[in-house]
Amino acid sequence: MSSLSTKYNKAIPRYTSYPTVPHWKLKSPNMDEWLKEVKSVYFSQQEKSLSIYIHLPFCESLCTYCGCNKRITKNHSVEEQYIESLLLEWKTYINAIEEKPVIRNLHLGGGTPTFFSSKNLHRLLASILGTSEIHPQKAFSFEGHPNNTTYEQLKTLADLGFDRVSYGVQDFNLKVQKAIHRIQPIENVRKSTQWARELGFDSVNYDLIYGLPFQTLENIEENIEKVKEFKPERIALYSYAHVPWKSKAQRGYGDEDLPKPEEKLAMYLRAKAMLNEMGYINIGMDHYALPEDELTIAKEDGYLNRNFMGYTTDQNQMMIGLGCSAISCTGTAFVQNEKVVERYQTAVLKNELPLIIGHYLTNEEKTSARLINQLICNGKADFSINNFSMELWEDAKLELEEMQNDGLLEVDDYFLKVTEKGMLFVRNVCSLFDPKLKQRSDKPQFSQSI
């Protein structure tokens, strides 16, 4: 496997969207045109429903591994104005749809959502939910920091219908924690997990990262052993993305402090083996779940889907992103909000959507998007029955055969299936059907695939 890690360790997108953000063409999208698109797609869906992602960017301290859009502050007075802006932005969408929208998925991301007080979380969410209908199969989730998630916050969210939480654990080793500036005692993880279960949360996810500075194979084994005590329903096992050109905080350590690609691969394989022994099933890129989990069932039955919030059983692509840097999508178009908190708030106070970039997909891009989604969700694609472009297949034919020889794929008669070994390299497989990746750029854009 070490030779494969060298061969396939390339700078490749994570494909949370297609086209990926660096290839979006529309600068300063027109607000009226976007709202017209949202309304049109919402009412044309087989089932009228949407997902909401709310970006809460504030953190009290900086975790240096993090590449997310965040604002570091201990000043909690910022909560009030930010919530006002979120509610004004939501009102703009409500007015455009012209009826109470049906919310199926609701996710709080960040930043640190638990930066916000229980009172302010209730104010924000009760206002949004009070102007909406709730889907009978709803899934409400949030990202929590074990160090500052309180029982009161969990109870507030549970009372509002939240039933899923994802805790950022990353690593239990103190040396690694110091390097990434996230000191997090195991007791805090234990306590926040127990509280969530006491309050009726039926799904707890842990985010773990491999490839962090000073991390070793022994660290990984210890992490998984500690996870065994808590047995979360889901685990996201992420590869550390070293992108110092994008995240200045990552410049505090260099390549010499990071595991080499072959060491990083060994970490992943050991963690995967241990998780499998514990009963977890690999449902897709980075993600594991217990056999009875709905995502596992969706994977087995072939209807697993993926959007900016992660893997889901919801087939609709309609997602409204609220807050600075939040991304919205309709399945045929994307837009992203202003990334700077103050600029975002100023625009919303003027009754404007703070859109800074967007993209309307061509028919060819829709084909690639659907194909890449199938590969990442189901690990297979049949060109003979899915109306995929045969040109894409022919362009990738030689590389597909090479991947098959390396044991990453099974290829036959315009059908390809990613092997268990190949799932580690699924980003590489997807890249074969990404014509835009061949466009040169003068600056780095993506993290390494391993």
Coordinates of C-alpha atoms in Angstrom, one line a residue:
M1 CA 0.0 0.0 0.0
S2 CA 2.9 2.4 0.6
S3 CA 3.7 2.5 -3.2
L4 CA 0.0 3.3 -3.8
S5 CA 0.1 6.1 -1.3
T6 CA 3.0 7.6 -3.2
K7 CA 1.4 7.1 -6.6
Y8 CA -2.0 8.5 -5.7
N9 CA -1.2 11.2 -3.2
K10 CA -2.2 14.2 -5.3
A11 CA -3.9 17.6 -4.7
I12 CA -7.5 16.7 -5.3
P13 CA -10.9 18.2 -4.2
R14 CA -13.0 16.6 -1.5
Y15 CA -15.9 17.1 -3.9
T16 CA -18.4 18.5 -1.4
S17 CA -19.7 20.2 -4.5
Y18 CA -19.3 19.9 -8.3
P19 CA -18.0 22.1 -9.7
T20 CA -15.7 22.8 -6.8
V21 CA -15.7 26.4 -5.4
P22 CA -12.5 27.5 -7.2
H23 CA -14.3 26.8 -10.5
W24 CA -17.5 28.8 -9.8
K25 CA -17.9 31.4 -12.5
L26 CA -20.4 33.9 -11.1
K27 CA -19.1 36.9 -9.2
S28 CA -21.6 38.8 -7.1
P29 CA -24.7 36.8 -8.1
N30 CA -27.9 38.7 -8.7
M31 CA -30.1 38.4 -5.6
D32 CA -33.5 38.5 -7.5
E33 CA -32.3 35.8 -9.9
W34 CA -31.1 33.6 -7.1
L35 CA -34.4 33.9 -5.2
K36 CA -36.3 33.1 -8.3
E37 CA -34.2 30.0 -8.7
V38 CA -34.8 29.0 -5.1
K39 CA -38.6 29.4 -5.4
S40 CA -38.7 27.6 -8.8
V41 CA -36.7 24.6 -7.6
Y42 CA -38.6 24.4 -4.2
F43 CA -42.0 24.0 -5.9
S44 CA -40.7 21.7 -8.7
Q45 CA -39.5 19.1 -6.3
Q46 CA -41.3 15.8 -6.0
E47 CA -41.5 16.4 -2.3
K48 CA -41.5 20.1 -1.2
S49 CA -38.8 20.3 1.5
L50 CA -35.5 21.9 2.2
S51 CA -32.4 21.7 4.4
I52 CA -31.0 24.6 6.4
Y53 CA -27.4 25.1 7.3
I54 CA -26.7 27.9 9.8
H55 CA -23.1 29.0 10.1
L56 CA -22.2 30.2 13.6
P57 CA -18.6 31.4 13.1
F58 CA -17.5 32.4 16.7
C59 CA -14.9 30.5 18.7
E60 CA -13.3 31.5 22.0
S61 CA -9.9 30.0 20.9
L62 CA -8.2 29.1 17.7
C63 CA -7.7 25.4 16.8
T64 CA -4.8 25.5 14.4
Y65 CA -5.8 22.5 12.4
C66 CA -9.1 24.1 11.4
G67 CA -9.6 25.4 7.9
C68 CA -13.2 26.6 8.5
N69 CA -14.3 30.2 8.4
K70 CA -14.3 31.4 12.0
R71 CA -14.0 34.5 14.2
I72 CA -12.0 34.2 17.4
T73 CA -13.4 36.2 20.3
K74 CA -14.4 36.0 23.9
N75 CA -16.9 38.8 23.5
H76 CA -20.3 37.2 23.6
S77 CA -22.1 40.4 22.9
V78 CA -21.6 39.6 19.2
E79 CA -24.3 37.0 19.5
E80 CA -27.2 39.4 19.5
Q81 CA -26.5 41.3 16.2
Y82 CA -25.5 38.1 14.5
I83 CA -28.8 36.4 15.3
E84 CA -30.7 39.5 14.1
S85 CA -28.8 39.2 10.8
L86 CA -29.6 35.5 10.5
L87 CA -33.3 36.1 11.1
L88 CA -33.4 38.9 8.5
E89 CA -31.7 36.7 6.0
W90 CA -34.2 33.9 6.7
K91 CA -37.1 36.3 6.3
T92 CA -35.8 37.2 2.8
Y93 CA -36.1 33.5 1.8
I94 CA -39.5 33.1 3.5
N95 CA -40.8 36.1 1.5
A96 CA -39.4 34.7 -1.7
I97 CA -41.0 31.3 -1.3
E98 CA -44.3 32.9 -0.2
E99 CA -45.4 30.1 2.1
K100 CA -44.2 28.3 5.1
P101 CA -41.3 26.0 3.9
V102 CA -41.0 22.4 5.0
I103 CA -37.7 21.9 6.9
R104 CA -36.4 18.3 6.7
N105 CA -32.8 18.9 7.8
L106 CA -31.4 21.6 10.0
H107 CA -27.7 21.8 11.0
L108 CA -25.7 24.2 13.1
G109 CA -22.1 24.4 12.1
G110 CA -19.2 26.7 12.7
G111 CA -17.1 27.9 14.3
T112 CA -18.5 26.7 17.6
P113 CA -22.3 26.7 17.7
T114 CA -22.1 26.1 21.5
F115 CA -20.4 29.5 21.7
F116 CA -24.0 30.8 21.8
S117 CA -25.9 30.9 25.0
S118 CA -28.9 28.6 25.5
K119 CA -31.2 31.7 25.5
N120 CA -29.8 32.9 22.2
L121 CA -29.9 29.4 20.6
H122 CA -33.6 29.2 21.6
R123 CA -34.4 32.6 20.2
L124 CA -32.7 31.9 16.9
L125 CA -34.1 28.4 16.3
A126 CA -37.6 29.0 17.7
S127 CA -38.0 32.0 15.4
I128 CA -37.0 29.9 12.3
L129 CA -39.0 26.9 13.3
G130 CA -42.0 29.1 14.1
T131 CA -42.1 30.3 10.4
S132 CA -41.9 26.8 9.0
E133 CA -43.5 23.4 8.8
I134 CA -41.4 20.4 10.1
H135 CA -41.0 17.3 8.0
P136 CA -42.2 14.1 9.8
Q137 CA -38.7 12.6 9.0
K138 CA -36.8 15.6 10.1
A139 CA -33.2 15.4 11.3
F140 CA -31.8 18.3 13.4
S141 CA -28.2 18.2 14.3
F142 CA -25.4 20.5 15.5
E143 CA -21.6 20.5 16.0
G144 CA -20.6 20.7 19.7
H145 CA -17.3 21.3 21.4
P146 CA -17.0 19.0 24.4
N147 CA -15.2 21.7 26.4
N148 CA -18.1 24.2 26.3
T149 CA -21.2 22.2 25.5
T150 CA -23.4 22.6 28.6
Y151 CA -26.3 20.5 29.8
E152 CA -28.6 23.5 29.5
Q153 CA -27.6 24.0 25.8
L154 CA -28.3 20.3 25.1
K155 CA -31.6 20.5 26.8
T156 CA -32.6 23.6 24.9
L157 CA -31.7 22.0 21.6
A158 CA -33.4 18.7 22.5
D159 CA -36.6 20.6 23.4
L160 CA -36.5 22.2 20.0
G161 CA -36.4 18.8 18.3
F162 CA -32.6 18.3 17.9
D163 CA -31.7 14.6 18.0
R164 CA -28.2 14.4 16.7
V165 CA -24.9 15.9 17.8
S166 CA -21.4 15.7 16.3
Y167 CA -18.6 16.3 18.8
G168 CA -15.2 17.4 17.6
V169 CA -12.8 15.0 19.4
Q170 CA -9.9 15.0 16.9
D171 CA -7.3 13.3 19.2
F172 CA -7.0 12.4 22.8
N173 CA -3.1 12.8 23.0
L174 CA -1.9 15.8 25.0
K175 CA 1.1 16.5 22.7
V176 CA -1.1 16.5 19.6
Q177 CA -3.7 18.6 21.4
K178 CA -1.1 21.2 22.3
A179 CA 0.2 21.3 18.7
I180 CA -3.3 22.0 17.4
H181 CA -4.2 24.2 20.3
R182 CA -7.2 22.2 21.4
I183 CA -6.7 20.9 25.0
Q184 CA -9.7 18.7 25.6
P185 CA -9.8 16.3 28.6
I186 CA -11.4 13.0 28.0
E187 CA -13.7 13.6 30.9
N188 CA -15.4 16.5 28.9
V189 CA -16.0 14.1 26.0
R190 CA -17.5 11.5 28.4
K191 CA -19.7 14.1 30.1
S192 CA -21.1 15.7 27.0
T193 CA -21.8 12.3 25.5
Q194 CA -23.6 11.1 28.5
W195 CA -25.7 14.3 28.7
A196 CA -26.8 14.0 25.1
R197 CA -28.0 10.4 25.6
E198 CA -29.8 11.3 28.8
L199 CA -31.7 14.0 27.0
G200 CA -32.8 11.7 24.2
F201 CA -30.3 12.4 21.4
D202 CA -30.4 9.2 19.4
S203 CA -27.2 9.8 17.4
V204 CA -23.8 10.9 18.6
N205 CA -21.0 11.4 16.1
Y206 CA -17.3 11.8 16.9
D207 CA -15.0 13.6 14.5
L208 CA -11.5 12.1 14.6
I209 CA -8.5 13.3 12.5
Y210 CA -5.5 11.3 11.4
G211 CA -2.3 12.9 10.0
L212 CA -2.1 15.7 12.6
P213 CA 1.3 17.2 13.7
F214 CA 3.3 14.8 15.9
Q215 CA 0.6 12.1 15.7
T216 CA 1.8 8.5 15.6
L217 CA 0.3 5.1 14.8
E218 CA 0.2 4.5 18.6
N219 CA -1.9 7.7 19.1
I220 CA -4.4 6.4 16.6
E221 CA -4.7 3.1 18.3
E222 CA -5.2 4.8 21.7
N223 CA -7.8 7.1 20.2
I224 CA -9.9 4.2 18.8
E225 CA -9.5 2.3 22.1
K226 CA -10.9 5.3 24.0
V227 CA -13.8 5.7 21.5
K228 CA -14.7 2.1 22.3
E229 CA -15.8 3.2 25.8
F230 CA -18.4 5.6 24.4
K231 CA -19.5 3.7 21.3
P232 CA -20.9 6.7 19.3
E233 CA -23.4 5.8 16.6
R234 CA -21.3 7.4 13.9
I235 CA -17.6 8.3 13.4
A236 CA -16.1 10.7 10.9
L237 CA -12.5 9.7 10.4
Y238 CA -11.0 12.7 8.5
S239 CA -7.7 13.1 6.9
Y240 CA -5.9 16.2 8.1
A241 CA -6.0 18.8 5.3
H242 CA -2.7 20.8 5.4
V243 CA -3.6 24.0 3.6
P244 CA -1.3 26.7 5.0
W245 CA -1.9 29.0 2.0
K246 CA -5.5 29.1 3.1
S247 CA -5.3 28.7 6.9
K248 CA -2.5 30.9 8.4
A249 CA -2.8 29.1 11.7
Q250 CA -1.4 26.0 10.1
R251 CA 1.9 27.7 9.4
G252 CA 3.0 27.1 13.0
Y253 CA 4.2 23.6 12.0
G254 CA 5.7 22.4 8.8
D255 CA 6.0 19.2 6.7
E256 CA 8.7 17.9 9.1
D257 CA 6.1 17.8 11.9
L258 CA 3.5 15.9 10.0
P259 CA 3.4 12.1 9.4
K260 CA 4.7 11.1 6.0
P261 CA 2.1 9.9 3.4
E262 CA 2.9 6.2 4.0
E263 CA 2.7 6.8 7.8
K264 CA -0.6 8.6 7.4
L265 CA -2.0 5.7 5.3
A266 CA -0.9 3.2 8.0
M267 CA -2.8 5.3 10.5
Y268 CA -6.0 5.2 8.4
L269 CA -5.8 1.5 7.7
R270 CA -5.2 0.7 11.4
A271 CA -8.1 2.9 12.5
K272 CA -10.3 1.4 9.9
A273 CA -9.5 -2.2 10.9
M274 CA -10.1 -1.4 14.6
L275 CA -13.5 0.3 13.8
N276 CA -14.5 -2.7 11.7
E277 CA -13.7 -5.0 14.6
M278 CA -15.9 -2.8 16.8
G279 CA -18.8 -3.3 14.4
Y280 CA -18.6 0.0 12.5
I281 CA -19.3 -0.1 8.7
N282 CA -17.6 2.2 6.2
I283 CA -20.5 4.0 4.6
G284 CA -18.5 6.3 2.4
M285 CA -15.5 8.6 2.2
D286 CA -14.4 9.2 5.9
H287 CA -17.6 8.0 7.5
Y288 CA -18.5 5.0 9.6
A289 CA -21.7 4.0 11.3
L290 CA -23.2 1.1 13.2
P291 CA -25.1 -1.5 11.3
E292 CA -28.5 -0.3 12.5
D293 CA -27.9 3.3 11.6
E294 CA -30.1 4.8 8.8
L295 CA -27.0 5.8 6.8
T296 CA -25.7 2.2 6.8
I297 CA -29.1 1.0 5.7
A298 CA -29.3 3.7 3.0
K299 CA -25.8 2.6 1.7
E300 CA -26.9 -1.0 1.6
D301 CA -30.1 -0.2 -0.2
G302 CA -28.5 2.3 -2.7
Y303 CA -30.2 5.6 -1.8
L304 CA -27.4 7.2 0.3
N305 CA -27.0 10.9 -0.7
R306 CA -24.4 13.6 0.1
N307 CA -24.5 17.4 0.4
F308 CA -22.6 20.2 2.1
M309 CA -23.8 18.9 5.5
G310 CA -22.4 15.4 4.8
Y311 CA -24.1 12.1 4.1
T312 CA -27.9 12.0 4.3
T313 CA -30.9 9.8 3.4
D314 CA -32.7 12.9 2.0
Q315 CA -32.7 12.8 -1.8
N316 CA -33.5 16.5 -2.2
Q317 CA -30.6 18.8 -3.1
M318 CA -32.3 22.0 -1.9
M319 CA -30.3 23.6 0.9
I320 CA -30.4 27.2 2.2
G321 CA -27.2 28.4 3.9
L322 CA -27.6 31.2 6.5
G323 CA -24.8 33.2 8.0
C324 CA -21.4 34.4 6.8
S325 CA -19.6 32.1 4.3
A326 CA -22.6 29.8 4.2
I327 CA -23.3 28.0 0.9
S328 CA -26.7 27.4 -0.5
C329 CA -27.6 25.0 -3.4
T330 CA -30.6 23.9 -5.4
G331 CA -29.1 21.0 -7.3
T332 CA -28.7 23.2 -10.3
A333 CA -26.9 26.2 -8.8
F334 CA -24.7 27.3 -5.9
V335 CA -24.1 30.6 -4.1
Q336 CA -21.9 31.6 -1.2
N337 CA -22.4 34.4 1.3
E338 CA -19.9 37.0 2.3
K339 CA -17.2 35.6 4.5
V340 CA -16.5 38.6 6.8
V341 CA -18.9 38.9 9.7
E342 CA -19.3 42.7 9.5
R343 CA -19.8 42.8 5.8
Y344 CA -22.3 40.0 6.0
Q345 CA -24.3 41.8 8.7
T346 CA -24.1 45.2 6.9
A347 CA -25.6 43.7 3.7
V348 CA -28.4 41.8 5.5
L349 CA -29.4 45.0 7.4
K350 CA -29.9 46.6 4.0
N351 CA -32.3 43.7 3.1
E352 CA -29.8 42.3 0.7
L353 CA -28.5 38.8 0.4
P354 CA -24.7 39.0 0.9
L355 CA -23.9 36.8 -2.1
I356 CA -20.3 37.0 -3.3
I357 CA -19.9 34.1 -5.6
G358 CA -22.0 31.5 -7.3
H359 CA -22.5 29.1 -10.2
Y360 CA -25.2 27.8 -12.4
L361 CA -24.4 24.3 -13.7
T362 CA -24.3 23.4 -17.3
N363 CA -25.8 20.1 -18.5
E364 CA -22.3 18.6 -18.7
E365 CA -21.5 19.7 -15.1
K366 CA -24.8 18.2 -13.9
T367 CA -23.7 14.9 -15.4
S368 CA -20.3 15.0 -13.7
A369 CA -21.9 16.1 -10.4
R370 CA -24.4 13.2 -10.4
L371 CA -21.6 10.7 -11.4
I372 CA -19.2 11.9 -8.6
N373 CA -22.0 11.8 -6.1
Q374 CA -22.8 8.1 -7.0
L375 CA -19.1 7.2 -6.6
I376 CA -18.7 8.9 -3.2
C377 CA -22.1 7.6 -1.9
N378 CA -22.4 4.1 -3.4
G379 CA -18.9 3.3 -4.7
K380 CA -20.2 2.4 -8.2
A381 CA -21.5 3.8 -11.4
D382 CA -23.1 2.2 -14.5
F383 CA -22.6 4.3 -17.6
S384 CA -24.9 2.1 -19.7
I385 CA -28.1 2.9 -17.8
N386 CA -27.5 6.3 -16.2
N387 CA -27.1 8.5 -19.3
F388 CA -23.6 9.4 -18.2
S389 CA -21.4 10.8 -20.9
M390 CA -19.5 8.1 -22.8
E391 CA -16.9 10.7 -23.6
L392 CA -16.1 10.9 -19.8
W393 CA -15.6 7.2 -19.8
E394 CA -13.4 7.1 -22.9
D395 CA -11.2 10.0 -21.6
A396 CA -10.7 8.1 -18.3
K397 CA -10.4 4.6 -19.8
L398 CA -6.6 4.1 -19.5
E399 CA -6.5 5.4 -16.0
L400 CA -9.5 3.3 -15.0
E401 CA -7.6 0.2 -16.3
E402 CA -4.5 1.3 -14.3
M403 CA -6.6 1.7 -11.1
Q404 CA -8.1 -1.8 -11.8
N405 CA -4.6 -3.2 -12.1
D406 CA -3.8 -1.6 -8.7
G407 CA -6.8 -3.3 -7.1
L408 CA -8.8 -0.1 -6.6
L409 CA -11.6 -0.7 -9.1
E410 CA -13.5 -3.4 -10.8
V411 CA -14.2 -2.3 -14.4
D412 CA -16.3 -4.1 -17.0
D413 CA -18.7 -3.0 -19.9
Y414 CA -19.1 0.7 -18.9
F415 CA -19.6 -0.3 -15.2
L416 CA -17.2 0.5 -12.4
K417 CA -17.1 -0.5 -8.8
V418 CA -14.7 0.9 -6.2
T419 CA -13.2 -1.9 -4.2
E420 CA -12.8 -1.8 -0.4
K421 CA -9.1 -0.8 -0.8
G422 CA -10.1 1.7 -3.5
M423 CA -12.4 3.6 -1.2
L424 CA -9.4 5.3 0.4
F425 CA -8.6 6.6 -3.1
V426 CA -12.2 7.5 -4.1
R427 CA -11.3 11.1 -4.5
N428 CA -8.8 10.0 -7.1
V429 CA -11.5 8.0 -8.9
C430 CA -13.8 11.0 -8.9
S431 CA -11.1 13.2 -10.3
L432 CA -11.0 11.1 -13.5
F433 CA -14.5 12.5 -14.3
D434 CA -13.6 16.1 -13.4
P435 CA -12.6 17.9 -16.6
K436 CA -12.1 21.1 -14.7
L437 CA -9.3 19.6 -12.7
K438 CA -7.1 19.7 -15.8
Q439 CA -7.3 23.5 -15.8
R440 CA -4.1 24.8 -14.5
S441 CA -3.9 27.2 -11.6
D442 CA -0.9 29.3 -10.5
K443 CA -1.7 28.8 -6.8
P444 CA -2.5 25.7 -4.7
Q445 CA -6.2 25.0 -4.3
F446 CA -6.7 21.5 -2.8
S447 CA -5.3 19.4 0.0
Q448 CA -3.5 16.1 -0.7
S449 CA -5.7 13.1 -1.2
I450 CA -3.7 11.2 1.5

